[in-house]
Amino acid sequence: MRGVYGVEAGVHRGELHNTHTPNHKDRVSVVILLADGARPDTLDAALNSGALPALARLRAEGGLHTVASCFPSVTGPAYAPFLMGRFPGPIGLPGLRWFDRDRARCRFPDYSRSYVGYQMRAVDGDIDGRAPTIFELCGRSLGALNVIGRGLPVRDRIGSITVRSALRGAVTHFTGNVAGWIQIDRDVARDVARRIRDDRPELVFAAFTGVDKVSHAKGQNSPMILDALRIVDDAAAEIRADAERAGRWDEMSLWVVSDHGHSRVMAHENLAGIVARAGHRTMAHPWVYTVAADVAIMVSGNAMAHLYLDVRSYARPSAVHDARWRALADMLLSRESVDLLIARDGERTVVRTAGRGDAAVWHDQRGYHYRRESGDPLGLGRDVCGASADAAYDAMCATDYPDGLVQIAHIAASPRAGEIILSAARDWDFRSKYEPIPHVSSHGALHREHMLVPLLVNRPVATRPRRTVDVMPSALVALGKAVPPGLDGVSFVRD
Ligand SMILES: [Zn+2]
């Protein structure tokens, strides 16, 4: 029997080996609640308003930090940092939609992927098999709406597997029924709290999508955002109360995070339409079966996009040197909707803007580099030469593109990335049609409102958290487990 009240309270680390009472290992746990799409300022304001008492208590006891997500700042890819400790592009998730130029993973005839819909199930097979997920490194785990599930038994996944919620999810997704999404969050919160109470999983990753759905449909200033955040607050309160009763709270790390921000959209660019008007045969979701297309347009979020050029070929053309594609890049840069245009040029990457000139970005053994050429598109005010990941982060921290240097270097080097990568200008996104939910707000881009996310922790951190990739190694350290090599993040919990 476990959970004899009062007994474990006085037990110190590793002293108890009696199988009838919980030992240390049995009580140490990490619970990560993800409020999908919540901006740091939104959470901060809600905490200050007094509407989220359980989360406010966590902030008082631990702390609220602002960290950088990844590019693209979009659900799916942006879960990889939490669950794999790595940036998504290099491990095979360059976006919510992507084109498989190698024809190795996606099927004939379109060779494209969209995680919006049934292909969501392909994520686990798409990610690099050599990169472990946190579920593969932990014992008993529990996931809810976790997107990446490799290593997590189906019985330990909430939300994605029951017919009832899948059906309801599909219906509400396609009708844009925001109240329906909030109700799904309530169901998930109830199931997660119950499963933690009953099964005592070592690791929990539970996503709540209400904030993102409300934001897309009504904006992140909508009063309904508070309804969505209250569900996370209620979940945290219940999980804590249960853990205190069971003597598990002292060894529980309870963290609340988000995967991306949000900002308003005033105008939608029909990106596929303008590329077609420039004389190219295009393929873009939902119309990916274009015969003999030459440009594939794969939008995420909807404020970022990959453009794959000359898609009938296995070879990647250059959007920097090839005149035909250079002309397409110039046309795109002339659009008000495009903020940054990122194009691979051999080992280096060119970052172009319409008004602030171009610069080169690359990563080598010496570190991260930024060299201004015709201007300073990222607004650093100087060049960066061989900076470490931390130094590159700190250099970019106050600019409009937090962690932009590291993020651009990684996405551009991703085998599945497009030859042209776009980050949208403020107030714009890249899809004007076919969205089930109205998009008055979007995300996906590299600018601050999309890239910065909150990290709320119930205990003070040992070192300053910088990125969402720091969460996975921190969880492993908190659980007393070895951190595998090759991660992009570092632990903010002391070993
Ligand atoms: Zn979203």
Short mmCIF file of C-alpha atoms and ligand atoms in Angstrom, two decimals:
data_model
loop_
_atom_site.label_atom_id
_atom_site.label_comp_id
_atom_site.label_asym_id
_atom_site.label_seq_id
_atom_site.Cartn_x
_atom_site.Cartn_y
_atom_site.Cartn_z
CA MET A 1 0.00 0.00 0.00
CA ARG A 2 1.24 3.45 -0.79
CA GLY A 3 0.42 6.86 0.47
CA VAL A 4 0.26 6.35 4.22
CA TYR A 5 -0.16 9.91 5.37
CA GLY A 6 2.44 11.34 7.64
CA VAL A 7 4.91 8.48 7.31
CA GLU A 8 6.91 9.74 4.35
CA ALA A 9 7.06 13.33 5.49
CA GLY A 10 10.11 12.72 7.68
CA VAL A 11 11.91 10.40 5.29
CA HIS A 12 15.12 11.62 3.74
CA ARG A 13 16.53 10.81 0.35
CA GLY A 14 17.24 7.16 -0.30
CA GLU A 15 16.78 6.01 3.29
CA LEU A 16 13.62 4.05 2.83
CA HIS A 17 13.56 0.70 1.11
CA ASN A 18 10.45 -0.82 2.56
CA THR A 19 8.18 -1.79 -0.32
CA HIS A 20 5.07 -1.12 1.74
CA THR A 21 5.74 2.59 2.11
CA PRO A 22 6.74 4.93 -0.67
CA ASN A 23 10.45 5.41 -1.08
CA HIS A 24 12.13 8.47 -2.47
CA LYS A 25 12.13 7.21 -6.02
CA ASP A 26 8.43 6.63 -5.81
CA ARG A 27 7.71 10.21 -4.83
CA VAL A 28 9.97 12.21 -7.11
CA SER A 29 7.99 13.45 -10.07
CA VAL A 30 7.89 16.16 -12.70
CA VAL A 31 4.57 17.52 -13.90
CA ILE A 32 4.65 19.83 -16.92
CA LEU A 33 1.44 21.64 -17.81
CA LEU A 34 1.55 23.39 -21.16
CA ALA A 35 -0.81 26.28 -21.80
CA ASP A 36 -0.48 26.21 -25.58
CA GLY A 37 -0.03 29.66 -27.08
CA ALA A 38 0.09 31.64 -23.81
CA ARG A 39 2.33 34.72 -23.93
CA PRO A 40 4.41 35.68 -20.86
CA ASP A 41 2.66 39.05 -20.54
CA THR A 42 -0.76 37.40 -20.75
CA LEU A 43 0.07 34.96 -17.96
CA ASP A 44 1.71 37.69 -15.90
CA ALA A 45 -1.34 39.96 -16.17
CA ALA A 46 -3.69 37.10 -15.29
CA LEU A 47 -1.55 36.24 -12.25
CA ASN A 48 -1.52 39.86 -11.12
CA SER A 49 -5.32 40.08 -11.49
CA GLY A 50 -5.73 37.43 -8.81
CA ALA A 51 -7.63 35.12 -11.17
CA LEU A 52 -5.09 32.28 -10.93
CA PRO A 53 -4.41 31.71 -7.22
CA ALA A 54 -2.70 28.30 -7.53
CA LEU A 55 -0.32 29.52 -10.24
CA ALA A 56 0.33 32.76 -8.32
CA ARG A 57 1.39 30.63 -5.36
CA LEU A 58 3.82 28.72 -7.58
CA ARG A 59 5.25 32.01 -8.81
CA ALA A 60 5.74 33.25 -5.25
CA GLU A 61 7.47 30.04 -4.16
CA GLY A 62 9.46 29.34 -7.32
CA GLY A 63 9.46 31.91 -10.06
CA LEU A 64 8.14 33.04 -13.40
CA HIS A 65 10.71 33.24 -16.20
CA THR A 66 10.49 34.27 -19.81
CA VAL A 67 12.29 31.94 -22.23
CA ALA A 68 12.53 31.51 -25.99
CA SER A 69 10.65 28.86 -27.91
CA CYS A 70 11.91 27.62 -31.28
CA PHE A 71 11.39 28.47 -34.95
CA PRO A 72 8.82 27.77 -36.23
CA SER A 73 6.95 28.88 -33.12
CA VAL A 74 4.10 26.50 -33.79
CA THR A 75 2.44 23.61 -31.96
CA GLY A 76 3.87 20.27 -32.97
CA PRO A 77 7.43 21.33 -33.81
CA ALA A 78 7.48 23.54 -30.70
CA TYR A 79 6.68 20.53 -28.48
CA ALA A 80 9.98 18.87 -29.50
CA PRO A 81 12.02 21.07 -27.11
CA PHE A 82 9.97 19.89 -24.13
CA LEU A 83 9.83 16.24 -25.07
CA MET A 84 13.20 15.77 -26.80
CA GLY A 85 15.36 18.67 -25.56
CA ARG A 86 16.15 19.58 -29.16
CA PHE A 87 15.20 22.13 -31.78
CA PRO A 88 12.62 20.63 -34.15
CA GLY A 89 14.11 21.23 -37.61
CA PRO A 90 17.26 19.10 -37.36
CA ILE A 91 15.32 16.13 -35.92
CA GLY A 92 12.83 16.11 -38.78
CA LEU A 93 10.03 18.53 -37.83
CA PRO A 94 10.79 21.68 -39.82
CA GLY A 95 7.18 22.86 -39.63
CA LEU A 96 3.56 21.93 -39.24
CA ARG A 97 3.63 21.23 -42.96
CA TRP A 98 6.67 20.20 -45.01
CA PHE A 99 7.65 18.71 -48.33
CA ASP A 100 9.73 15.55 -48.49
CA ARG A 101 12.20 16.25 -51.26
CA ASP A 102 14.03 12.97 -50.64
CA ARG A 103 10.76 11.02 -51.08
CA ALA A 104 11.96 8.90 -48.19
CA ARG A 105 9.23 9.45 -45.65
CA CYS A 106 6.07 10.86 -47.29
CA ARG A 107 4.03 9.04 -49.90
CA PHE A 108 3.37 9.41 -53.58
CA PRO A 109 1.99 11.46 -55.24
CA ASP A 110 2.37 14.65 -53.18
CA TYR A 111 5.27 13.70 -50.86
CA SER A 112 4.07 16.27 -48.38
CA ARG A 113 3.14 16.28 -44.74
CA SER A 114 0.54 18.21 -42.79
CA TYR A 115 0.10 17.53 -39.10
CA VAL A 116 -3.24 19.34 -39.26
CA GLY A 117 -5.51 16.30 -39.42
CA TYR A 118 -4.93 12.56 -39.62
CA GLN A 119 -1.22 12.81 -40.52
CA MET A 120 -0.64 13.96 -36.94
CA ARG A 121 -0.09 10.27 -36.26
CA ALA A 122 2.99 10.30 -38.48
CA VAL A 123 4.97 12.55 -36.10
CA ASP A 124 6.54 9.71 -34.12
CA GLY A 125 7.84 8.08 -37.30
CA ASP A 126 9.01 11.39 -38.75
CA ILE A 127 11.29 12.31 -35.85
CA ASP A 128 14.87 11.10 -35.77
CA GLY A 129 14.95 7.61 -34.24
CA ARG A 130 18.34 8.27 -32.67
CA ALA A 131 17.03 11.18 -30.60
CA PRO A 132 15.28 9.80 -27.50
CA THR A 133 12.03 11.24 -26.22
CA ILE A 134 11.64 11.95 -22.53
CA PHE A 135 9.07 9.15 -22.39
CA GLU A 136 11.75 6.69 -23.50
CA LEU A 137 14.06 7.87 -20.72
CA CYS A 138 11.54 7.91 -17.88
CA GLY A 139 9.58 5.24 -16.08
CA ARG A 140 5.85 5.60 -15.73
CA SER A 141 4.77 8.60 -17.73
CA LEU A 142 1.52 10.26 -18.63
CA GLY A 143 0.83 12.43 -21.66
CA ALA A 144 -2.18 14.48 -22.66
CA LEU A 145 -2.52 15.95 -26.16
CA ASN A 146 1.25 15.53 -26.30
CA VAL A 147 1.68 15.29 -30.13
CA ILE A 148 5.06 13.53 -29.81
CA GLY A 149 4.38 10.20 -28.12
CA ARG A 150 7.20 7.83 -29.00
CA GLY A 151 7.88 5.62 -25.99
CA LEU A 152 4.57 6.40 -24.32
CA PRO A 153 2.15 3.45 -24.21
CA VAL A 154 -1.27 4.20 -25.67
CA ARG A 155 -2.94 3.60 -22.29
CA ASP A 156 -0.88 6.47 -20.88
CA ARG A 157 -2.03 9.01 -23.45
CA ILE A 158 -5.02 11.16 -22.62
CA GLY A 159 -7.09 13.02 -25.16
CA SER A 160 -5.61 11.78 -28.39
CA ILE A 161 -6.89 8.24 -28.19
CA THR A 162 -10.42 8.02 -26.92
CA VAL A 163 -13.02 7.90 -29.64
CA ARG A 164 -15.21 10.28 -27.76
CA SER A 165 -12.69 13.08 -27.49
CA ALA A 166 -11.24 12.41 -30.95
CA LEU A 167 -14.67 12.79 -32.46
CA ARG A 168 -15.46 15.81 -30.41
CA GLY A 169 -12.05 17.22 -31.26
CA ALA A 170 -12.64 16.73 -34.96
CA VAL A 171 -16.09 18.28 -34.82
CA THR A 172 -15.02 21.28 -32.81
CA HIS A 173 -11.88 21.71 -34.89
CA PHE A 174 -13.80 21.90 -38.11
CA THR A 175 -16.52 24.13 -36.74
CA GLY A 176 -14.18 26.41 -34.86
CA ASN A 177 -16.26 25.85 -31.74
CA VAL A 178 -14.11 27.56 -29.14
CA ALA A 179 -16.33 26.62 -26.21
CA GLY A 180 -15.88 23.01 -27.33
CA TRP A 181 -12.12 23.32 -27.01
CA ILE A 182 -12.43 24.77 -23.53
CA GLN A 183 -14.58 21.78 -22.57
CA ILE A 184 -11.93 19.40 -23.94
CA ASP A 185 -9.38 21.14 -21.70
CA ARG A 186 -11.69 20.59 -18.72
CA ASP A 187 -12.00 16.89 -19.54
CA VAL A 188 -8.24 16.60 -19.96
CA ALA A 189 -7.58 18.41 -16.66
CA ARG A 190 -9.93 16.09 -14.80
CA ASP A 191 -8.40 12.95 -16.32
CA VAL A 192 -4.82 14.15 -15.76
CA ALA A 193 -5.41 14.96 -12.08
CA ARG A 194 -7.11 11.60 -11.52
CA ARG A 195 -4.36 9.63 -13.25
CA ILE A 196 -1.63 11.43 -11.28
CA ARG A 197 -3.50 10.65 -8.06
CA ASP A 198 -4.08 6.99 -8.90
CA ASP A 199 -1.01 5.99 -10.91
CA ARG A 200 1.69 8.34 -9.56
CA PRO A 201 3.54 8.71 -12.85
CA GLU A 202 7.12 9.88 -12.69
CA LEU A 203 6.73 12.27 -15.59
CA VAL A 204 3.62 14.09 -16.80
CA PHE A 205 3.33 16.26 -19.87
CA ALA A 206 -0.18 17.63 -20.33
CA ALA A 207 -1.08 20.18 -22.98
CA PHE A 208 -4.10 22.45 -22.81
CA THR A 209 -5.05 23.99 -26.13
CA GLY A 210 -7.73 26.45 -25.00
CA VAL A 211 -5.54 29.56 -24.96
CA ASP A 212 -4.34 28.90 -28.51
CA LYS A 213 -7.82 28.16 -29.88
CA VAL A 214 -9.40 31.21 -28.23
CA SER A 215 -6.50 33.37 -29.42
CA HIS A 216 -6.86 32.30 -33.06
CA ALA A 217 -10.62 32.85 -33.00
CA LYS A 218 -10.93 35.92 -30.78
CA GLY A 219 -7.45 37.26 -30.00
CA GLN A 220 -5.32 36.83 -26.90
CA ASN A 221 -7.03 39.81 -25.26
CA SER A 222 -10.37 38.02 -25.26
CA PRO A 223 -11.90 37.53 -21.79
CA MET A 224 -12.25 33.83 -22.68
CA ILE A 225 -8.46 33.50 -22.34
CA LEU A 226 -8.98 33.73 -18.60
CA ASP A 227 -11.45 30.81 -18.77
CA ALA A 228 -8.79 28.75 -20.51
CA LEU A 229 -6.07 29.74 -18.01
CA ARG A 230 -8.36 29.02 -15.05
CA ILE A 231 -8.54 25.40 -16.18
CA VAL A 232 -4.74 25.19 -15.94
CA ASP A 233 -4.90 26.90 -12.54
CA ASP A 234 -7.56 24.47 -11.30
CA ALA A 235 -5.50 21.53 -12.57
CA ALA A 236 -2.39 22.83 -10.77
CA ALA A 237 -4.41 23.35 -7.56
CA GLU A 238 -5.85 19.83 -7.64
CA ILE A 239 -2.52 18.18 -8.50
CA ARG A 240 -0.84 20.06 -5.66
CA ALA A 241 -3.54 19.28 -3.09
CA ASP A 242 -3.43 15.59 -3.99
CA ALA A 243 0.37 15.56 -3.84
CA GLU A 244 0.37 17.28 -0.44
CA ARG A 245 -2.09 14.73 0.91
CA ALA A 246 0.02 11.88 -0.42
CA GLY A 247 3.29 13.35 0.86
CA ARG A 248 4.58 13.77 -2.70
CA TRP A 249 4.59 17.54 -3.02
CA ASP A 250 8.06 18.11 -1.56
CA GLU A 251 9.51 15.94 -4.32
CA MET A 252 7.25 17.16 -7.12
CA SER A 253 8.38 19.68 -9.71
CA LEU A 254 5.30 21.39 -11.12
CA TRP A 255 6.05 23.58 -14.13
CA VAL A 256 3.72 25.57 -16.36
CA VAL A 257 5.01 26.42 -19.81
CA SER A 258 3.90 27.45 -23.27
CA ASP A 259 5.18 26.54 -26.73
CA HIS A 260 4.63 29.82 -28.57
CA GLY A 261 3.08 33.25 -28.30
CA HIS A 262 0.45 34.97 -30.42
CA SER A 263 -0.17 38.29 -32.11
CA ARG A 264 -3.02 39.86 -33.99
CA VAL A 265 -3.48 39.43 -37.73
CA MET A 266 -4.91 42.31 -39.72
CA ALA A 267 -4.41 40.84 -43.19
CA HIS A 268 -3.88 37.40 -44.68
CA GLU A 269 -1.47 36.99 -47.57
CA ASN A 270 -2.51 34.31 -50.02
CA LEU A 271 1.07 33.12 -50.32
CA ALA A 272 0.30 30.25 -52.68
CA GLY A 273 -1.70 32.69 -54.81
CA ILE A 274 1.07 35.25 -55.21
CA VAL A 275 3.62 32.57 -56.08
CA ALA A 276 1.21 31.23 -58.72
CA ARG A 277 0.69 34.75 -60.09
CA ALA A 278 4.46 35.02 -60.48
CA GLY A 279 4.20 32.19 -63.00
CA HIS A 280 4.85 29.05 -60.96
CA ARG A 281 2.80 25.89 -60.67
CA THR A 282 2.21 25.58 -56.95
CA MET A 283 1.16 22.96 -54.47
CA ALA A 284 -0.15 24.01 -51.05
CA HIS A 285 -2.55 22.44 -48.57
CA PRO A 286 -5.31 21.47 -49.04
CA TRP A 287 -4.52 21.26 -52.78
CA VAL A 288 -1.31 19.23 -52.79
CA TYR A 289 -2.09 17.02 -55.79
CA THR A 290 -1.07 19.57 -58.43
CA VAL A 291 0.36 17.80 -61.47
CA ALA A 292 3.93 18.86 -62.24
CA ALA A 293 4.08 21.53 -59.55
CA ASP A 294 7.36 23.39 -59.30
CA VAL A 295 6.98 25.21 -55.97
CA ALA A 296 5.60 23.67 -52.77
CA ILE A 297 4.35 26.17 -50.19
CA MET A 298 4.14 24.79 -46.68
CA VAL A 299 2.74 27.19 -44.10
CA SER A 300 2.98 26.84 -40.30
CA GLY A 301 1.17 28.76 -37.69
CA ASN A 302 0.32 30.67 -40.03
CA ALA A 303 3.08 33.25 -39.75
CA MET A 304 5.94 31.19 -41.24
CA ALA A 305 6.38 29.22 -44.42
CA HIS A 306 8.79 26.93 -46.18
CA LEU A 307 9.01 27.24 -49.96
CA TYR A 308 10.48 24.25 -51.77
CA LEU A 309 11.71 25.15 -55.24
CA ASP A 310 11.84 22.96 -58.32
CA VAL A 311 10.15 20.14 -56.42
CA ARG A 312 10.26 17.69 -59.33
CA SER A 313 13.99 17.48 -58.80
CA TYR A 314 15.78 15.71 -55.95
CA ALA A 315 18.42 18.44 -55.98
CA ARG A 316 17.96 21.68 -54.08
CA PRO A 317 18.31 24.78 -56.22
CA SER A 318 19.75 28.00 -54.80
CA ALA A 319 17.45 30.90 -54.03
CA VAL A 320 20.55 33.08 -53.78
CA HIS A 321 22.37 32.35 -57.06
CA ASP A 322 19.84 30.82 -59.46
CA ALA A 323 18.28 33.78 -61.33
CA ARG A 324 14.81 32.26 -61.57
CA TRP A 325 14.55 31.64 -57.82
CA ARG A 326 16.33 34.84 -56.93
CA ALA A 327 13.56 36.64 -58.81
CA LEU A 328 10.93 34.77 -56.80
CA ALA A 329 12.74 35.72 -53.57
CA ASP A 330 12.85 39.37 -54.66
CA MET A 331 9.13 39.32 -55.43
CA LEU A 332 8.38 37.83 -51.99
CA LEU A 333 10.56 40.43 -50.28
CA SER A 334 8.60 43.19 -51.99
CA ARG A 335 5.44 42.04 -50.19
CA GLU A 336 4.40 43.84 -47.04
CA SER A 337 3.59 40.46 -45.46
CA VAL A 338 7.21 39.23 -45.52
CA ASP A 339 9.51 40.32 -42.71
CA LEU A 340 12.50 37.94 -42.96
CA LEU A 341 13.44 35.83 -45.97
CA ILE A 342 15.92 33.11 -45.09
CA ALA A 343 17.78 31.35 -47.90
CA ARG A 344 20.42 28.67 -47.69
CA ASP A 345 23.64 29.45 -49.55
CA GLY A 346 26.03 26.53 -49.16
CA GLU A 347 27.34 26.40 -45.60
CA ARG A 348 25.98 29.81 -44.75
CA THR A 349 22.50 31.23 -44.71
CA VAL A 350 21.42 34.60 -46.00
CA VAL A 351 18.85 36.57 -44.04
CA ARG A 352 17.18 39.17 -46.23
CA THR A 353 14.74 41.99 -45.50
CA ALA A 354 13.16 44.61 -47.73
CA GLY A 355 14.12 47.61 -45.60
CA ARG A 356 17.00 46.57 -43.35
CA GLY A 357 19.33 44.83 -45.77
CA ASP A 358 20.94 41.38 -45.70
CA ALA A 359 23.28 39.47 -43.40
CA ALA A 360 24.90 36.04 -43.29
CA VAL A 361 24.29 33.53 -40.50
CA TRP A 362 26.16 30.28 -39.93
CA HIS A 363 27.22 27.80 -37.29
CA ASP A 364 30.55 25.98 -37.21
CA GLN A 365 32.93 24.45 -34.65
CA ARG A 366 33.71 27.92 -33.33
CA GLY A 367 30.06 28.69 -32.67
CA TYR A 368 27.39 30.99 -34.10
CA HIS A 369 28.17 33.75 -36.56
CA TYR A 370 26.30 36.81 -37.81
CA ARG A 371 27.89 39.03 -40.42
CA ARG A 372 26.16 42.18 -41.62
CA GLU A 373 26.42 42.54 -45.38
CA SER A 374 24.14 45.16 -46.91
CA GLY A 375 22.49 45.87 -43.55
CA ASP A 376 21.49 44.56 -40.13
CA PRO A 377 18.25 42.58 -40.66
CA LEU A 378 18.19 41.15 -37.13
CA GLY A 379 18.90 44.53 -35.52
CA LEU A 380 21.91 43.40 -33.48
CA GLY A 381 23.93 46.53 -34.13
CA ARG A 382 27.11 44.47 -34.52
CA ASP A 383 28.55 41.26 -35.95
CA VAL A 384 28.77 38.08 -33.90
CA CYS A 385 31.78 35.83 -34.36
CA GLY A 386 31.94 32.31 -32.94
CA ALA A 387 29.50 32.85 -30.08
CA SER A 388 28.41 29.97 -27.83
CA ALA A 389 24.70 29.14 -27.76
CA ASP A 390 24.36 31.08 -24.50
CA ALA A 391 26.28 34.09 -25.79
CA ALA A 392 24.26 34.05 -29.03
CA TYR A 393 21.07 33.99 -26.99
CA ASP A 394 22.20 36.84 -24.78
CA ALA A 395 23.23 38.91 -27.83
CA MET A 396 19.76 38.53 -29.35
CA CYS A 397 17.77 38.75 -26.14
CA ALA A 398 16.69 42.40 -26.38
CA THR A 399 16.25 42.48 -30.16
CA ASP A 400 13.02 41.86 -32.02
CA TYR A 401 14.20 38.26 -32.65
CA PRO A 402 14.94 36.54 -29.34
CA ASP A 403 17.29 33.61 -30.01
CA GLY A 404 16.97 34.43 -33.72
CA LEU A 405 20.60 33.70 -34.55
CA VAL A 406 20.57 30.16 -33.15
CA GLN A 407 17.08 29.46 -34.51
CA ILE A 408 17.93 30.59 -38.03
CA ALA A 409 21.13 28.54 -38.06
CA HIS A 410 19.26 25.41 -37.00
CA ILE A 411 16.20 25.69 -39.24
CA ALA A 412 18.31 26.50 -42.31
CA ALA A 413 20.50 23.46 -41.69
CA SER A 414 17.48 21.15 -41.37
CA PRO A 415 17.41 18.49 -44.08
CA ARG A 416 13.66 18.91 -44.55
CA ALA A 417 13.57 22.73 -44.66
CA GLY A 418 12.61 24.69 -47.75
CA GLU A 419 15.10 26.63 -49.86
CA ILE A 420 13.23 29.79 -48.89
CA ILE A 421 11.93 30.22 -45.35
CA LEU A 422 9.67 33.16 -44.55
CA SER A 423 8.89 34.79 -41.23
CA ALA A 424 5.82 37.04 -41.49
CA ALA A 425 5.67 40.74 -40.73
CA ARG A 426 3.58 41.84 -37.77
CA ASP A 427 -0.18 41.92 -38.45
CA TRP A 428 0.22 39.41 -41.30
CA ASP A 429 0.04 35.70 -41.88
CA PHE A 430 0.35 33.47 -44.93
CA ARG A 431 -2.97 31.71 -45.47
CA SER A 432 -6.09 33.48 -46.61
CA LYS A 433 -8.32 30.44 -47.17
CA TYR A 434 -9.24 27.01 -45.89
CA GLU A 435 -8.83 27.65 -42.17
CA PRO A 436 -11.42 25.87 -40.00
CA ILE A 437 -11.00 28.50 -37.28
CA PRO A 438 -10.99 32.21 -38.07
CA HIS A 439 -7.48 33.57 -37.62
CA VAL A 440 -7.60 36.99 -36.01
CA SER A 441 -4.34 36.05 -34.30
CA SER A 442 -1.40 33.93 -35.43
CA HIS A 443 2.04 32.64 -34.52
CA GLY A 444 4.95 30.83 -36.14
CA ALA A 445 7.25 33.79 -36.81
CA LEU A 446 10.60 34.75 -35.29
CA HIS A 447 9.56 38.01 -33.66
CA ARG A 448 9.16 38.53 -29.92
CA GLU A 449 5.41 38.11 -29.58
CA HIS A 450 5.67 34.63 -31.07
CA MET A 451 9.02 33.47 -29.71
CA LEU A 452 8.83 34.39 -26.02
CA VAL A 453 6.97 32.09 -23.65
CA PRO A 454 6.51 31.83 -19.89
CA LEU A 455 8.16 29.22 -17.69
CA LEU A 456 6.57 29.03 -14.25
CA VAL A 457 8.35 26.79 -11.72
CA ASN A 458 7.38 25.80 -8.19
CA ARG A 459 10.93 26.01 -6.82
CA PRO A 460 13.73 28.52 -7.43
CA VAL A 461 15.99 27.54 -10.32
CA ALA A 462 19.75 26.95 -10.01
CA THR A 463 20.67 28.74 -13.24
CA ARG A 464 18.82 31.08 -15.54
CA PRO A 465 16.55 29.25 -18.00
CA ARG A 466 16.91 30.55 -21.54
CA ARG A 467 14.95 28.28 -23.82
CA THR A 468 12.17 25.72 -23.86
CA VAL A 469 14.81 23.11 -24.82
CA ASP A 470 16.13 23.53 -21.25
CA VAL A 471 12.97 21.95 -19.85
CA MET A 472 13.70 18.34 -20.83
CA PRO A 473 17.24 18.12 -19.36
CA SER A 474 15.95 19.92 -16.25
CA ALA A 475 13.18 17.33 -15.87
CA LEU A 476 15.71 14.51 -16.20
CA VAL A 477 18.00 16.05 -13.58
CA ALA A 478 15.05 16.63 -11.24
CA LEU A 479 14.18 12.94 -11.63
CA GLY A 480 17.78 11.90 -10.94
CA LYS A 481 18.30 10.55 -14.45
CA ALA A 482 21.23 10.87 -16.81
CA VAL A 483 20.94 13.55 -19.50
CA PRO A 484 21.69 12.05 -22.93
CA PRO A 485 24.33 13.69 -25.14
CA GLY A 486 23.37 15.89 -28.07
CA LEU A 487 20.64 17.98 -26.49
CA ASP A 488 20.25 21.66 -27.41
CA GLY A 489 19.20 22.58 -23.88
CA VAL A 490 20.87 22.63 -20.46
CA SER A 491 19.35 21.97 -17.05
CA PHE A 492 18.25 24.85 -14.87
CA VAL A 493 17.89 22.39 -11.96
CA ARG A 494 20.99 21.67 -9.90
CA ASP A 495 22.44 18.18 -10.26
ZN ZN B 1 -2.08 27.83 -32.92
#
